[in-house]
Every structure is written in structure tokens, then in C-alpha cells.
Amino acid sequence: MNRRVFWLAAGFAALLFQGLHAQIRLPALFTDHIVLQQKSQANIWGWGKQGTKVTVKGDWPGAKASTVVDSTGKWMVKLPTLKAGGPYEVNIKAEYKSKKEGKQDTLITLRDVYLGEVWLCSGQSNMAWPVRRADRAEEEIAAADYPLIRFFTVKRAYSPTPLEDTEGEWVLCTPETVADFSAVGYFFGRELHQRLNVPIGLIHSSWGGTPIEAWMSEYGLKRVDAYQSELAKIQQLRLHADSMRQVHQQAMAGWTQQVLARMQGMPRGEVLHAGDWQQMKLPTLWEDAGLKGVDGTVWFKKEVDIPADWAGKRLILELGPVDDMDVCWFDELQIGAHQTTGVYDKPRKYEVPATAVQPGRHTILVKVMDTGGGGGIYGRPDQLKLYPADAPQAAISLAGNWGYKLDVKLDGLPPAPQLPPIEGPRAPMNLYNGMIAPLMPYTINGVIWYQGESNTSNPDLYRELFPAMIRDWRLRWNIGDFSFLYVQIAPFRYGSPLVGARLREAQLAALELRGTGMAVTMDIGDPDDIHPTNKQEVGRRLALLAMDKAYGYPDVPSSGPMYHFMKIEGDKIRLYFEHTFGGLEARGGELTHFEIAGKDKRFYPAKAVIQGETILVSSEQVPQPVAVRYAFTNDAVPNLYNAAGLPASSFRTDKW
């Protein structure tokens, strides 16, 4: 962390004594470059010795608050903040005095502090999706020089009980830091920064492939009647957690050995001298470079010229994260390996012994083994490098073209042993405990949320869980009903019919809660890819919602047309809408994806015609219509917009 600690003491002995007994501790959220919510009572908290007086002072007018560490070793103050500005310093002074231990003072200083707008960015993989994998990634990364946009990325962690702290630090938005940050979060923050002209703080806490119940507290789940039987099962399973964990570890070890045996492929020497090597620009997931759907073994090769003055020096090879497993050689020498699953996000750092380092050309060879999902050497370009251990500033970049050769393509791989139902990031409560609870009660303006794909198996339950989670977070944050803005899931070809449409319907229903807003993505999805890459427009639409819902700009169009009610007019049905902003539009020709049905509940394709701010729907096959549906399928990409250019959500007028 970049915060600085100074000891205020009369002598060296006192200094040592203070180091043992008087130091207070701040959560990971409080580091240099922090953004505090402007015009608020910003919560600042930490831990210390009971009875210690804690004074927090910022160098803007009126910024002072004091408290005493309580009997649990915790303290918290509310620091008044002014309108956006900075840079400032915040000093946290701890004073402890007792007859036995004497006087002990501690001072922690946070530097480069700004007051601005703070938002939490959370959800599953579409929120976690990094800028480097979004549309026009190279262009966006190169232009990402916004020192007044700051990022804090919460380390991924799951826990059966609420954690008090996380890991991470605040960093400035630069081309180096933005590449791995949430694309939706960044584009949302950039739009706000440009519109409001204030510092923006973005806290990113997400995990791909996770259901909503993982992000809810136990208290929140207890308030959902439909979830009570599941909670009862969880309570019983917790009684056997240790034995279940041991059984899973043994099963996983056996499965991993089976996978590694299947992935042996060609010997290293044979691969090294084989022909037919192709080129791939690293870092990247190989699915993004032409090997779509490939699980198995891929070899990567890079030639590197060692300077004369590196001769006889110990070198460090960094590859960044590798998904899933890897073995690495420097010429003939194996210098490192990770051959267990679950380390796909761990940066690889290997040592080349001094005896192997001679001037001239050398070969780096990496065997990458992927068991499912994305695979490859996929970090940031600055993470791929080779340098002397004593001179990291002299690093040679290894980013760019590497030779690659597909060796083993896994087919029919047995599924990995499932984690116990109470273990892992998908288990109920585990991500709330590990990645949300440590953030509370950091003062934020609101939340942006992109999640739902992992709950399409039960849209009816999601309809209850989602608003319950919003209420629960607001209750536990205890800073009022902050804005909660979310993304409706995009069209995708799910395996079961209508589950995507019904999940979108459940998300639509959550708009009944005060202070919520929904960004529709019906028009920017990809039915063949659950991760559409146009994150720029997703972030922009969320920012429009923020301008309306959080910042009081009602004239900013923030919503697409919303179905309001219908009237039957003979053999036709007229649909009425809210949020038309002066009219309705059909992009690319006539309206598509409308269906109409009679009392027999059989839907037929319908003709839909815009008439002012209404739509008249009909079909010759349905002379007595009673219901209409619009884009109510998993993968429809329809074309109804309002005059502001924002798309309509899928909807239905029936409850069948």
C-alpha cells in the first residue's frame, strides 16, 4: 500500500514500543490516490487498541472527526467532505495513553486524495470483462489517460463468513492500469467524468460465472420465502464441511492427474524442432486468436537475443497469468511449472539461473494446458518480459508475435469434480462475505450491476432474489437508498426456451424499487456469444441512467421505451409506452419480433406499425387477439427504439 506511516515519539525506545502496541490499521480501501464521495459524511474506519483516540483530518475546511477505539478493537468516523476537488491529504492520528504503557501516538497520511463520485461495479463475467477484450481495445487502452479516474480492484475471495478486509490499492487510470479493469466500469466512469467534470472512483468487485445468491448475505436470503428450504440444506451441509472438503480435494487430485496424462502430447524436443508453427500475438486468450472452443495443449515459442552485458546474470522471466497450467523452458532447461488447476489468474514468474545465461539468441518455450473455458498466456503486454534480477528497468518486452503449435485437443474430458455446495464462488453468501462485506460501509454514490446469466435456470426465483439483494445491500451499507443501476442480460442462445426472456422480465420487474435503473442491451448482444464486446455502449447507457437517477438531470434520456398498457381495437391491439421522448422508431425498416395471440394462447408472427407514440399490432391468423409479445425469446435482436435512440426491452402483455 502507498499510505505513509510516521511515528511521533520522543526517543528510539519509545518508537519501538509504539510499533508493537500503538499502531492503528486501516482497511485496504484507504490508500494514496483514494477518491472519497463528495458532499457527504464519508465513513472512515479501522482497527486499533481499545481506548485509543483516533482523529481524522483532511486539509479542506471542516474536515475533522474524532472517536475512540471500542471494546472490539474497531473505530469509525464520518468525515465531512466538500464538493469535488483535490489533491488533498488525510491524516489519521491515533493517541493512546496509560500509566503502564505511557503515551503512544501514530500518524497515517493518505496522499493525493480527491473528492468526487464513487461507484461500486459488481456482477459476473460481463462486468469482469476487461478493457483489453472489448471492442477497439488497443485504441481505447492507448487513450486511457485520465488521472482523475481512479480504480480499486477487489481481490477475488470467497468465505463462509463475512470478512472484514480485502486486498488492493487505488491506482490512477492509465493505459497500463486500464487494460485489466472492468470494461463496463471504465466506460461508465469515463462517461461520467466527461459529463460531470469531477474525479471518479470505481471499486470493482466481480467474479465470472456466479449466481446472484452468492452475492447475498445470509440475512438477505432469509428474507426470501422461496429460498428457505435451500438455506436449511446449507445449514445441514455446514456440519460436514471439513469432510466434504477433504473428499473433494482427493477427487480433484485424481482428476488432475488424469487430465495431465491426457495432455502429455509430443515430447519437448520433438515439438521444438517440428515445423508448421503459426503466429499468435501475445498476450491473449487463444479463443480470441482463432482457436475457438479449443481445450487441450498448445505450445508457445519465442526467440530472444540476450545482450552481452547480461552474460552470467540471473534473469527473471515474467509471463503474466496463464490459463490453466503451464511448463516453461529456457533453451533445454525447465525453469518453472504450474501443474495444478485453479491458478489461471496467478501471474507466472520464473528464474533463469546465471549459469544458463550467455549472449546471443535463446529460445523460450511454454507448454500451456487448458481444461475448459479460455486458455493461453493472456495478461497485459507489460507483464510479458525478461530482465536481470538486479535490473528490472532493463527488461526486454516479450509481448508480440510468438510461434504456437496446437498439440493435444481434448475431447470427451470427464467433468471436474464438483465443489461441495457450500464451497467456492458459486455457493450462496460466499461472495457477499468475501468481496462485498469488506467494502461496507465505504461511502458510495451507487452501484452498477451486470449479472443474471447464471440464474437463467430459475427466472421466477431470480424475480424474488434480485430486489431482495438490492434491499439487503442498501440496508447493510446504511448510507441510504443509493442508486442501483443494472444491465439487462443480452440476447443469447440458451439451451432452454424462453429462459433468457423470462430472466430479462424478472430484471424489468426490479424497476419497481426506488432509485433503480436498467440499461437494455437487446441491440448490442451476440446470440452466439454470452460476452458481447461492445462494452462502450453498455457503459454509456449506465452513465445516462446515472445522470437521470443519481444526479437529477431528468432531461437526459436514460431509458428506452417501456411498455405501459394495451387496448384491444377489434382485430388489433394497440400498445402504449412510457419513455418515448417524443416518438418511436424502427431501425432498419419495419418493426420485427412482434407476436400476437388469441384466447387459445397460440402466438403468431404479427405486423406492427408505429402510430405516433403507440404501436398497432395485428395478424390475419388471430382475428380476436388478447395478448402481444415483443422479442420474447432467448436470442431475438429486435429493432424498436425511442426518439432518443435507446432500445426497448423485450416484454409480454400476458402472464401465461
XYZ file of C-alpha atoms in Angstrom:
656
model
C 0.000 0.000 0.000
C 1.079 3.549 -0.637
C -0.029 5.153 2.558
C 2.744 6.515 4.740
C 3.081 5.923 8.470
C 5.020 8.239 10.779
C 5.712 7.596 14.435
C 5.561 10.597 16.770
C 7.832 9.775 19.697
C 10.460 11.267 21.939
C 13.051 8.562 21.633
C 14.102 5.392 19.871
C 12.917 3.096 22.669
C 9.516 4.716 22.576
C 9.481 4.279 18.794
C 9.976 0.527 19.101
C 7.338 0.301 21.811
C 4.797 2.125 19.672
C 5.493 -0.157 16.746
C 4.400 -3.074 18.885
C 1.395 -1.590 20.640
C 0.053 1.692 19.265
C -0.253 1.290 15.517
C -3.776 1.527 14.162
C -4.723 -0.228 10.981
C -6.825 0.917 8.046
C -8.727 -1.292 5.597
C -7.126 -1.887 2.209
C -9.600 0.598 0.708
C -7.753 3.516 2.305
C -4.563 4.170 0.344
C -2.954 7.007 -1.548
C -4.921 8.132 -4.657
C -8.226 7.367 -2.928
C -11.469 9.033 -4.037
C -13.899 9.966 -1.259
C -17.535 10.672 -2.029
C -18.034 14.417 -2.393
C -20.603 16.369 -0.350
C -21.104 13.518 2.097
C -20.254 12.225 5.531
C -17.557 9.831 4.323
C -17.122 6.764 6.518
C -13.516 6.097 7.516
C -12.793 3.176 9.809
C -10.195 0.741 11.024
C -8.824 -1.189 13.969
C -6.655 -0.412 16.973
C -6.073 -0.775 20.685
C -9.140 -0.265 22.851
C -9.300 3.234 24.274
C -7.090 4.802 21.601
C -8.302 8.218 20.494
C -8.459 8.485 16.705
C -8.630 11.840 14.930
C -9.134 12.036 11.174
C -8.401 15.352 9.479
C -8.442 16.337 5.836
C -6.832 19.526 4.592
C -10.088 21.037 3.336
C -12.321 23.228 5.512
C -14.339 21.439 8.181
C -12.730 18.067 7.579
C -12.177 16.786 11.098
C -13.726 13.976 13.134
C -12.689 12.045 16.245
C -13.633 8.844 18.034
C -12.259 6.220 20.413
C -11.450 2.603 19.600
C -14.195 0.480 21.135
C -14.025 -2.737 23.131
C -13.983 -4.838 19.945
C -10.902 -3.031 18.640
C -12.827 -1.119 15.966
C -13.338 2.560 15.244
C -15.186 4.647 12.661
C -15.716 8.340 11.968
C -17.790 10.310 9.495
C -15.574 12.844 7.750
C -17.420 15.804 6.163
C -16.459 16.275 2.507
C -16.952 19.302 0.272
C -17.711 19.480 -3.431
C -15.373 17.719 -5.832
C -11.737 18.746 -5.701
C -8.185 17.893 -4.703
C -5.479 16.842 -4.342
C -5.705 16.707 -0.570
C -4.104 14.850 2.292
C -5.942 12.990 5.025
C -4.177 12.435 8.339
C -5.316 9.724 10.745
C -3.777 10.283 14.167
C -4.002 7.753 16.979
C -3.256 8.743 20.578
C -3.011 6.195 23.372
C -2.016 6.867 26.944
C -1.861 4.663 30.024
C 0.098 4.654 33.277
C 1.629 1.309 32.432
C 2.494 1.845 28.758
C 2.928 5.591 28.609
C 1.984 7.812 25.687
C 1.885 6.308 22.207
C 0.994 8.253 19.068
C 0.627 7.065 15.481
C 0.059 9.093 12.335
C -1.026 7.675 8.978
C -1.149 10.025 5.990
C -3.113 9.387 2.816
C -1.801 11.461 -0.090
C -3.217 12.528 -3.449
C -6.764 12.269 -2.107
C -9.621 13.555 -4.271
C -13.261 14.233 -3.535
C -15.554 13.072 -6.306
C -18.091 10.441 -7.292
C -17.637 6.860 -6.075
C -19.367 3.851 -7.631
C -19.199 0.119 -6.998
C -19.047 -2.058 -10.150
C -20.164 -5.628 -9.450
C -21.606 -8.760 -11.022
C -20.376 -11.738 -13.028
C -18.263 -12.146 -16.170
C -19.764 -9.364 -18.270
C -18.815 -6.919 -15.518
C -15.427 -8.584 -15.046
C -14.756 -8.449 -18.833
C -11.584 -6.350 -19.169
C -10.965 -3.391 -21.439
C -8.314 -5.367 -23.317
C -11.058 -7.702 -24.597
C -13.586 -5.016 -25.530
C -14.187 -3.545 -28.987
C -11.303 -1.385 -30.263
C -9.228 -2.427 -27.257
C -5.855 -1.141 -28.465
C -7.288 2.258 -29.325
C -9.169 2.513 -26.028
C -6.183 1.479 -23.925
C -3.839 3.921 -25.643
C -6.255 6.797 -24.978
C -6.961 5.917 -21.328
C -5.036 8.761 -19.705
C -7.433 10.053 -17.052
C -5.566 10.749 -13.798
C -8.798 11.849 -12.113
C -10.422 8.473 -12.725
C -9.185 6.043 -10.077
C -9.618 2.275 -9.810
C -9.746 -0.114 -6.876
C -9.997 -3.801 -7.790
C -11.186 -6.086 -5.005
C -9.179 -9.299 -4.838
C -11.343 -12.294 -5.619
C -12.165 -14.165 -2.432
C -14.971 -16.313 -1.104
C -15.714 -17.063 2.513
C -18.347 -18.872 4.601
C -18.410 -15.905 6.987
C -18.149 -12.133 6.373
C -14.577 -10.864 6.041
C -13.540 -7.516 7.489
C -10.941 -6.616 4.872
C -9.830 -7.241 1.319
C -6.653 -6.663 -0.704
C -5.948 -3.977 -3.272
C -4.998 -0.341 -3.713
C -6.210 2.737 -5.547
C -4.495 3.391 -8.879
C -4.796 6.151 -11.455
C -6.377 5.381 -14.814
C -3.534 4.946 -17.310
C -3.017 2.724 -20.355
C -1.148 0.340 -18.044
C -3.869 0.068 -15.388
C -6.979 0.195 -17.568
C -6.273 -2.916 -19.654
C -7.342 -5.381 -16.967
C -10.014 -3.225 -15.368
C -13.723 -3.833 -15.922
C -14.619 -2.511 -19.375
C -18.195 -1.679 -18.386
C -16.916 0.032 -15.246
C -14.298 2.058 -17.099
C -16.583 3.217 -19.912
C -19.245 4.128 -17.345
C -16.732 6.099 -15.288
C -15.239 7.819 -18.321
C -18.668 8.974 -19.484
C -19.479 10.328 -16.021
C -16.110 12.061 -15.778
C -16.629 13.775 -19.119
C -20.191 14.808 -18.312
C -19.708 15.905 -14.697
C -16.066 17.052 -14.866
C -15.324 15.620 -11.411
C -12.986 12.894 -10.126
C -14.431 9.397 -10.374
C -13.627 6.484 -8.071
C -14.550 2.993 -9.299
C -14.461 -0.021 -6.977
C -14.592 -3.235 -8.994
C -15.796 -6.435 -7.310
C -16.959 -9.187 -9.658
C -16.483 -12.882 -10.433
C -17.445 -14.664 -13.637
C -19.988 -17.461 -13.737
C -21.568 -16.650 -10.386
C -25.272 -16.644 -9.423
C -26.941 -13.846 -7.525
C -27.310 -15.857 -4.319
C -23.510 -15.892 -3.976
C -23.650 -12.084 -3.689
C -26.326 -12.012 -0.985
C -25.916 -12.052 2.777
C -27.421 -14.779 4.903
C -29.807 -12.211 6.334
C -30.882 -11.175 2.842
C -31.529 -14.770 1.780
C -33.551 -15.424 4.916
C -35.995 -12.748 3.789
C -36.798 -14.645 0.570
C -39.522 -17.172 1.345
C -38.801 -19.262 -1.742
C -35.202 -19.794 -0.594
C -35.850 -21.161 2.887
C -35.607 -24.852 2.009
C -32.277 -24.209 0.274
C -30.976 -22.369 3.337
C -31.972 -25.289 5.540
C -29.928 -27.628 3.317
C -26.940 -25.292 3.553
C -27.119 -25.283 7.349
C -27.005 -29.080 7.358
C -24.124 -29.227 4.891
C -22.069 -26.849 7.005
C -21.980 -29.503 9.721
C -19.955 -31.710 7.368
C -17.834 -29.039 5.670
C -14.420 -30.463 6.608
C -15.128 -33.996 5.423
C -16.705 -32.786 2.164
C -13.696 -30.574 1.516
C -11.294 -33.476 2.040
C -13.237 -35.761 -0.297
C -13.267 -33.071 -2.987
C -9.527 -32.437 -2.698
C -8.802 -36.135 -3.179
C -11.138 -36.367 -6.162
C -9.636 -33.237 -7.689
C -6.096 -34.573 -7.347
C -7.070 -37.757 -9.176
C -8.860 -35.831 -11.919
C -5.886 -33.510 -12.416
C -3.517 -36.449 -12.848
C -5.885 -37.949 -15.407
C -6.016 -34.665 -17.310
C -2.240 -34.229 -17.271
C -1.798 -37.749 -18.612
C -4.175 -36.938 -21.482
C -2.255 -33.740 -22.201
C 1.246 -35.181 -22.478
C 1.342 -34.940 -26.246
C 4.633 -34.556 -28.103
C 7.950 -34.540 -26.194
C 9.546 -31.125 -25.797
C 12.446 -31.877 -28.108
C 10.178 -33.124 -30.862
C 7.927 -30.066 -30.572
C 10.840 -27.647 -30.612
C 12.105 -28.889 -33.954
C 8.724 -29.520 -35.571
C 7.523 -27.453 -38.482
C 4.146 -25.834 -39.074
C 4.440 -23.275 -36.291
C 1.889 -20.495 -36.652
C 1.960 -16.974 -35.224
C -0.116 -15.565 -32.373
C 0.143 -12.116 -30.847
C 0.520 -12.417 -27.086
C -0.837 -11.787 -24.590
C -4.288 -13.058 -25.479
C -6.658 -15.917 -24.815
C -6.234 -18.288 -27.715
C -10.015 -18.318 -28.255
C -9.635 -14.687 -29.317
C -6.872 -15.610 -31.765
C -8.523 -18.323 -33.826
C -8.539 -21.360 -31.514
C -12.183 -21.020 -30.544
C -13.527 -23.816 -28.369
C -10.119 -25.479 -28.011
C -9.295 -27.191 -24.721
C -6.023 -29.053 -24.527
C -2.313 -28.375 -25.009
C -0.775 -25.552 -27.024
C 2.964 -24.851 -27.212
C 4.335 -21.310 -27.460
C 7.835 -20.409 -28.642
C 9.735 -17.122 -28.597
C 13.291 -16.337 -29.690
C 15.063 -13.677 -27.638
C 18.501 -12.062 -28.029
C 20.419 -11.752 -24.764
C 22.694 -8.659 -24.576
C 26.376 -9.176 -23.866
C 26.200 -7.364 -20.532
C 23.610 -9.876 -19.262
C 26.055 -12.771 -19.509
C 26.320 -14.752 -16.286
C 23.453 -12.873 -14.626
C 20.393 -14.393 -13.034
C 17.305 -13.497 -15.089
C 13.619 -13.236 -14.266
C 11.032 -14.336 -16.828
C 7.505 -13.000 -16.330
C 4.610 -14.346 -18.388
C 1.669 -12.790 -16.564
C -1.323 -15.052 -15.845
C -1.644 -18.333 -17.741
C -4.908 -20.247 -18.130
C -4.812 -23.031 -16.835
C -1.487 -24.834 -16.344
C 1.995 -24.428 -17.800
C 5.547 -25.721 -18.027
C 8.314 -23.320 -19.095
C 11.797 -23.873 -20.549
C 14.736 -21.594 -21.286
C 16.549 -23.459 -24.052
C 16.956 -27.011 -22.695
C 16.385 -26.050 -19.063
C 12.986 -26.296 -17.394
C 12.713 -23.173 -15.246
C 9.213 -23.454 -13.814
C 5.780 -25.019 -13.887
C 2.260 -24.761 -12.508
C 0.537 -28.105 -12.966
C -2.481 -27.782 -10.719
C -5.851 -26.343 -11.664
C -7.230 -23.161 -10.157
C -4.162 -20.967 -10.802
C -5.399 -19.436 -14.062
C -5.222 -15.914 -12.640
C -1.807 -16.221 -10.976
C 0.994 -14.303 -12.755
C 3.903 -16.591 -13.632
C 7.380 -15.535 -12.571
C 10.292 -17.874 -13.234
C 14.040 -17.640 -12.625
C 16.716 -18.361 -15.223
C 19.932 -19.357 -13.393
C 23.039 -17.330 -14.137
C 24.856 -20.398 -15.488
C 22.345 -20.653 -18.350
C 22.707 -17.046 -19.484
C 25.070 -16.383 -22.378
C 24.990 -13.611 -25.014
C 23.127 -14.378 -28.203
C 19.866 -15.993 -29.241
C 17.901 -18.215 -26.858
C 14.532 -19.955 -27.020
C 11.714 -19.610 -24.516
C 9.251 -22.497 -24.755
C 5.963 -22.642 -22.839
C 3.588 -25.586 -22.764
C 0.100 -24.349 -21.848
C -2.608 -26.801 -20.801
C -6.236 -25.667 -20.635
C -9.037 -27.794 -19.191
C -12.019 -25.606 -20.070
C -13.111 -22.079 -20.893
C -10.456 -19.622 -22.005
C -6.856 -20.723 -22.449
C -3.471 -19.141 -23.053
C -0.992 -16.502 -21.911
C -3.498 -13.715 -21.504
C -2.339 -10.907 -19.200
C -1.206 -7.384 -20.042
C 1.589 -6.645 -22.520
C 3.738 -5.139 -19.757
C 3.562 -8.456 -17.853
C 5.433 -10.351 -20.589
C 9.113 -9.594 -20.077
C 12.616 -10.845 -19.348
C 15.143 -8.932 -17.246
C 18.198 -9.275 -14.983
C 17.160 -9.890 -11.390
C 19.147 -6.840 -10.299
C 17.960 -4.553 -13.129
C 14.209 -4.862 -13.797
C 14.289 -1.474 -15.511
C 16.322 -3.066 -18.331
C 13.549 -5.506 -19.232
C 13.082 -6.860 -22.748
C 9.406 -6.963 -23.703
C 8.189 -10.358 -24.861
C 4.785 -9.075 -25.952
C 4.012 -9.506 -29.631
C 4.241 -12.424 -32.022
C 5.029 -15.882 -30.647
C 5.098 -19.135 -32.502
C 2.365 -21.537 -31.450
C 1.532 -25.160 -32.159
C -1.652 -26.994 -31.188
C -0.608 -30.362 -29.779
C -3.462 -32.064 -27.918
C -7.130 -31.219 -28.382
C -9.159 -32.630 -25.530
C -12.406 -34.322 -26.468
C -14.608 -36.201 -24.050
C -12.742 -34.957 -20.992
C -14.526 -36.130 -17.833
C -16.012 -33.202 -15.922
C -14.038 -31.887 -12.986
C -15.315 -32.969 -9.561
C -17.894 -30.503 -8.339
C -17.117 -28.392 -5.311
C -19.299 -29.087 -2.281
C -22.458 -26.933 -2.477
C -21.178 -24.662 0.288
C -17.712 -24.187 -1.216
C -16.408 -21.948 -3.960
C -17.520 -18.692 -5.570
C -20.915 -20.016 -6.684
C -22.073 -21.032 -3.223
C -24.742 -18.900 -1.540
C -23.384 -15.977 0.503
C -19.722 -16.726 -0.256
C -19.019 -13.704 -2.469
C -21.023 -11.336 -0.332
C -18.876 -12.476 2.581
C -15.587 -12.303 0.700
C -15.988 -9.364 -1.693
C -18.862 -7.119 -0.567
C -18.876 -7.211 3.236
C -15.277 -5.862 3.424
C -16.353 -2.790 1.433
C -19.100 -1.806 3.823
C -19.665 0.932 4.865
C -17.417 2.784 2.368
C -19.409 5.809 1.234
C -20.523 5.417 -2.375
C -22.999 7.201 -4.607
C -24.293 3.996 -6.112
C -23.810 0.582 -7.691
C -23.679 -0.616 -11.288
C -24.508 -4.304 -11.651
C -24.189 -6.727 -14.588
C -25.306 -10.240 -13.700
C -28.065 -12.721 -14.384
C -26.769 -15.156 -16.997
C -26.002 -17.713 -14.270
C -29.575 -17.573 -12.968
C -31.456 -18.299 -16.198
C -32.287 -21.799 -14.931
C -34.814 -20.284 -12.496
C -36.107 -16.853 -13.576
C -39.006 -16.977 -11.121
C -36.649 -17.291 -8.171
C -34.457 -14.515 -9.584
C -37.506 -12.265 -9.611
C -37.522 -12.568 -5.812
C -33.776 -12.700 -5.173
C -32.743 -9.646 -7.195
C -34.848 -6.996 -5.421
C -34.086 -8.716 -2.124
C -30.368 -8.286 -2.791
C -30.784 -4.603 -3.626
C -32.732 -4.009 -0.410
C -30.213 -6.005 1.596
C -27.180 -4.115 0.269
C -28.862 -0.785 0.928
C -29.782 -1.856 4.454
C -26.315 -3.125 5.296
C -24.463 -0.197 3.749
C -26.519 2.089 5.985
C -25.962 5.172 3.832
C -29.489 5.471 2.478
C -31.150 4.125 -0.656
C -28.244 4.687 -3.023
C -28.720 4.404 -6.787
C -28.670 0.847 -8.088
C -28.256 0.714 -11.876
C -28.056 -2.578 -13.713
C -27.693 -4.121 -17.149
C -30.402 -6.337 -18.568
C -28.864 -9.502 -19.987
C -28.271 -9.529 -23.740
C -29.751 -11.980 -26.276
C -28.090 -15.398 -26.231
C -28.994 -18.904 -27.372
C -29.596 -20.535 -24.007
C -30.348 -24.253 -24.032
C -33.913 -23.990 -22.711
C -36.597 -21.935 -24.478
C -37.658 -18.556 -23.071
C -35.354 -18.644 -20.016
C -33.434 -15.596 -21.217
C -36.630 -13.669 -21.950
C -38.069 -14.548 -18.555
C -34.850 -13.541 -16.797
C -34.996 -10.180 -18.583
C -38.609 -9.900 -17.442
C -37.507 -10.531 -13.847
C -34.900 -7.794 -14.183
C -37.514 -5.452 -15.613
C -39.700 -6.032 -12.555
C -36.958 -4.754 -10.235
C -37.551 -1.238 -11.584
C -40.395 -1.072 -9.088
C -37.758 -0.341 -6.448
C -36.977 3.322 -5.906
C -33.644 4.575 -7.255
C -33.126 1.771 -9.752
C -32.440 1.969 -13.474
C -31.928 -0.640 -16.200
C -29.728 -0.446 -19.302
C -31.226 -2.501 -22.143
C -28.779 -4.376 -24.411
C -31.189 -6.109 -26.809
C -29.470 -4.449 -29.768
C -25.796 -4.855 -28.864
C -25.655 -8.521 -27.906
C -24.376 -11.512 -29.828
C -26.705 -14.548 -29.767
C -23.664 -16.783 -30.281
C -21.515 -15.208 -27.549
C -22.633 -14.654 -23.987
C -19.957 -11.948 -23.712
C -20.785 -9.205 -26.241
C -17.765 -6.965 -26.687
C -19.437 -3.588 -27.223
C -18.928 -2.580 -23.611
C -18.594 1.092 -24.582
C -22.319 1.414 -25.238
C -23.193 -0.553 -22.105
C -21.138 1.855 -20.011
C -22.636 4.856 -21.792
C -26.189 3.708 -21.166
C -25.444 3.137 -17.485
C -23.977 6.640 -17.310
C -27.154 8.072 -18.857
C -29.117 6.355 -16.103
C -26.777 7.830 -13.505
C -27.246 11.320 -14.899
C -31.007 10.883 -14.538
C -31.367 8.797 -11.376
C -28.352 9.840 -9.307
C -27.583 13.373 -10.443
C -31.008 14.811 -11.139
C -30.829 15.512 -14.868
C -34.354 14.380 -15.896
C -33.925 15.898 -19.344
C -31.160 13.386 -20.133
C -32.839 10.470 -21.959
C -31.833 7.391 -19.998
C -34.377 4.697 -20.848
C -35.688 3.019 -23.931
C -39.448 2.829 -24.500
C -41.207 0.861 -21.762
C -44.450 -0.993 -22.394
C -47.206 0.655 -20.298
C -50.582 -0.826 -21.225
C -52.649 -2.153 -24.145
C -56.100 -1.709 -25.655
C -57.910 -4.178 -27.899
C -59.269 -2.452 -31.005
C -61.308 -5.060 -32.889
C -58.856 -7.433 -34.564
C -55.848 -5.376 -33.456
C -54.090 -4.474 -30.225
C -52.707 -1.013 -29.557
C -49.654 -0.790 -27.283
C -48.877 2.303 -25.234
C -45.400 3.195 -23.990
C -43.602 5.368 -21.478
C -40.189 6.992 -22.052
C -40.728 7.603 -25.759
C -39.043 11.024 -25.660
C -41.237 12.235 -28.470
C -41.695 9.159 -30.596
C -40.923 5.564 -31.540
C -38.612 4.303 -34.284
C -37.970 1.082 -36.172
C -34.294 0.742 -37.043
C -33.548 -0.795 -40.414
C -37.082 -0.975 -41.812
C -40.294 -2.396 -40.385
C -40.700 -3.463 -36.775
C -39.665 -7.053 -36.090
C -40.185 -9.763 -33.457
C -43.793 -8.947 -32.567
C -46.182 -11.843 -31.925
C -49.916 -11.878 -31.217
C -52.265 -14.493 -29.744
C -55.936 -15.133 -29.079
C -57.583 -16.960 -26.220
C -56.028 -20.226 -27.429
C -52.632 -18.833 -26.299
C -51.016 -19.672 -29.650
C -48.699 -16.903 -30.807
C -48.264 -15.972 -34.466
C -45.852 -13.528 -36.126
C -47.546 -10.140 -36.236
C -47.478 -6.958 -38.233
C -46.577 -3.993 -36.034
C -46.993 -0.386 -37.161
C -45.855 2.718 -35.295
C -48.591 5.330 -34.908
C -47.265 8.322 -33.009
C -46.192 7.057 -29.602
C -48.181 3.821 -29.896
C -47.844 0.599 -31.879
C -50.737 -1.187 -33.577
C -50.256 -4.974 -33.753
C -52.262 -7.461 -35.819
C -52.252 -10.758 -37.686
C -54.746 -12.272 -40.130
C -54.330 -15.549 -38.242
C -55.605 -14.004 -34.991
C -58.996 -12.309 -35.568
C -59.721 -11.912 -31.847
C -56.408 -11.026 -30.202
C -55.876 -10.845 -26.446
C -52.093 -10.702 -25.987
C -48.885 -9.445 -27.604
C -45.245 -10.364 -27.094
C -42.188 -8.451 -28.272
C -38.823 -10.181 -28.699
C -39.868 -12.630 -26.022
C -37.306 -15.306 -26.900
C -33.793 -16.038 -25.724
C -31.917 -14.660 -28.716
C -34.087 -12.078 -30.508
C -32.239 -8.970 -31.691
C -35.173 -6.596 -32.351
C -35.344 -3.024 -33.624
C -37.750 -0.883 -31.561
C -36.239 2.372 -30.245
C -37.462 5.674 -28.891
C -36.669 9.069 -30.392
C -33.589 9.274 -28.151
C -32.089 6.220 -29.855
C -32.445 3.853 -26.895
C -33.869 0.342 -27.397
C -36.948 -1.250 -25.871
C -36.775 -4.254 -23.588
C -38.468 -7.479 -24.544
C -41.913 -7.722 -22.964
C -45.222 -9.545 -22.972
C -48.731 -8.408 -22.137
C -49.811 -11.857 -20.913
C -48.925 -13.824 -17.773
C -49.205 -17.262 -19.386
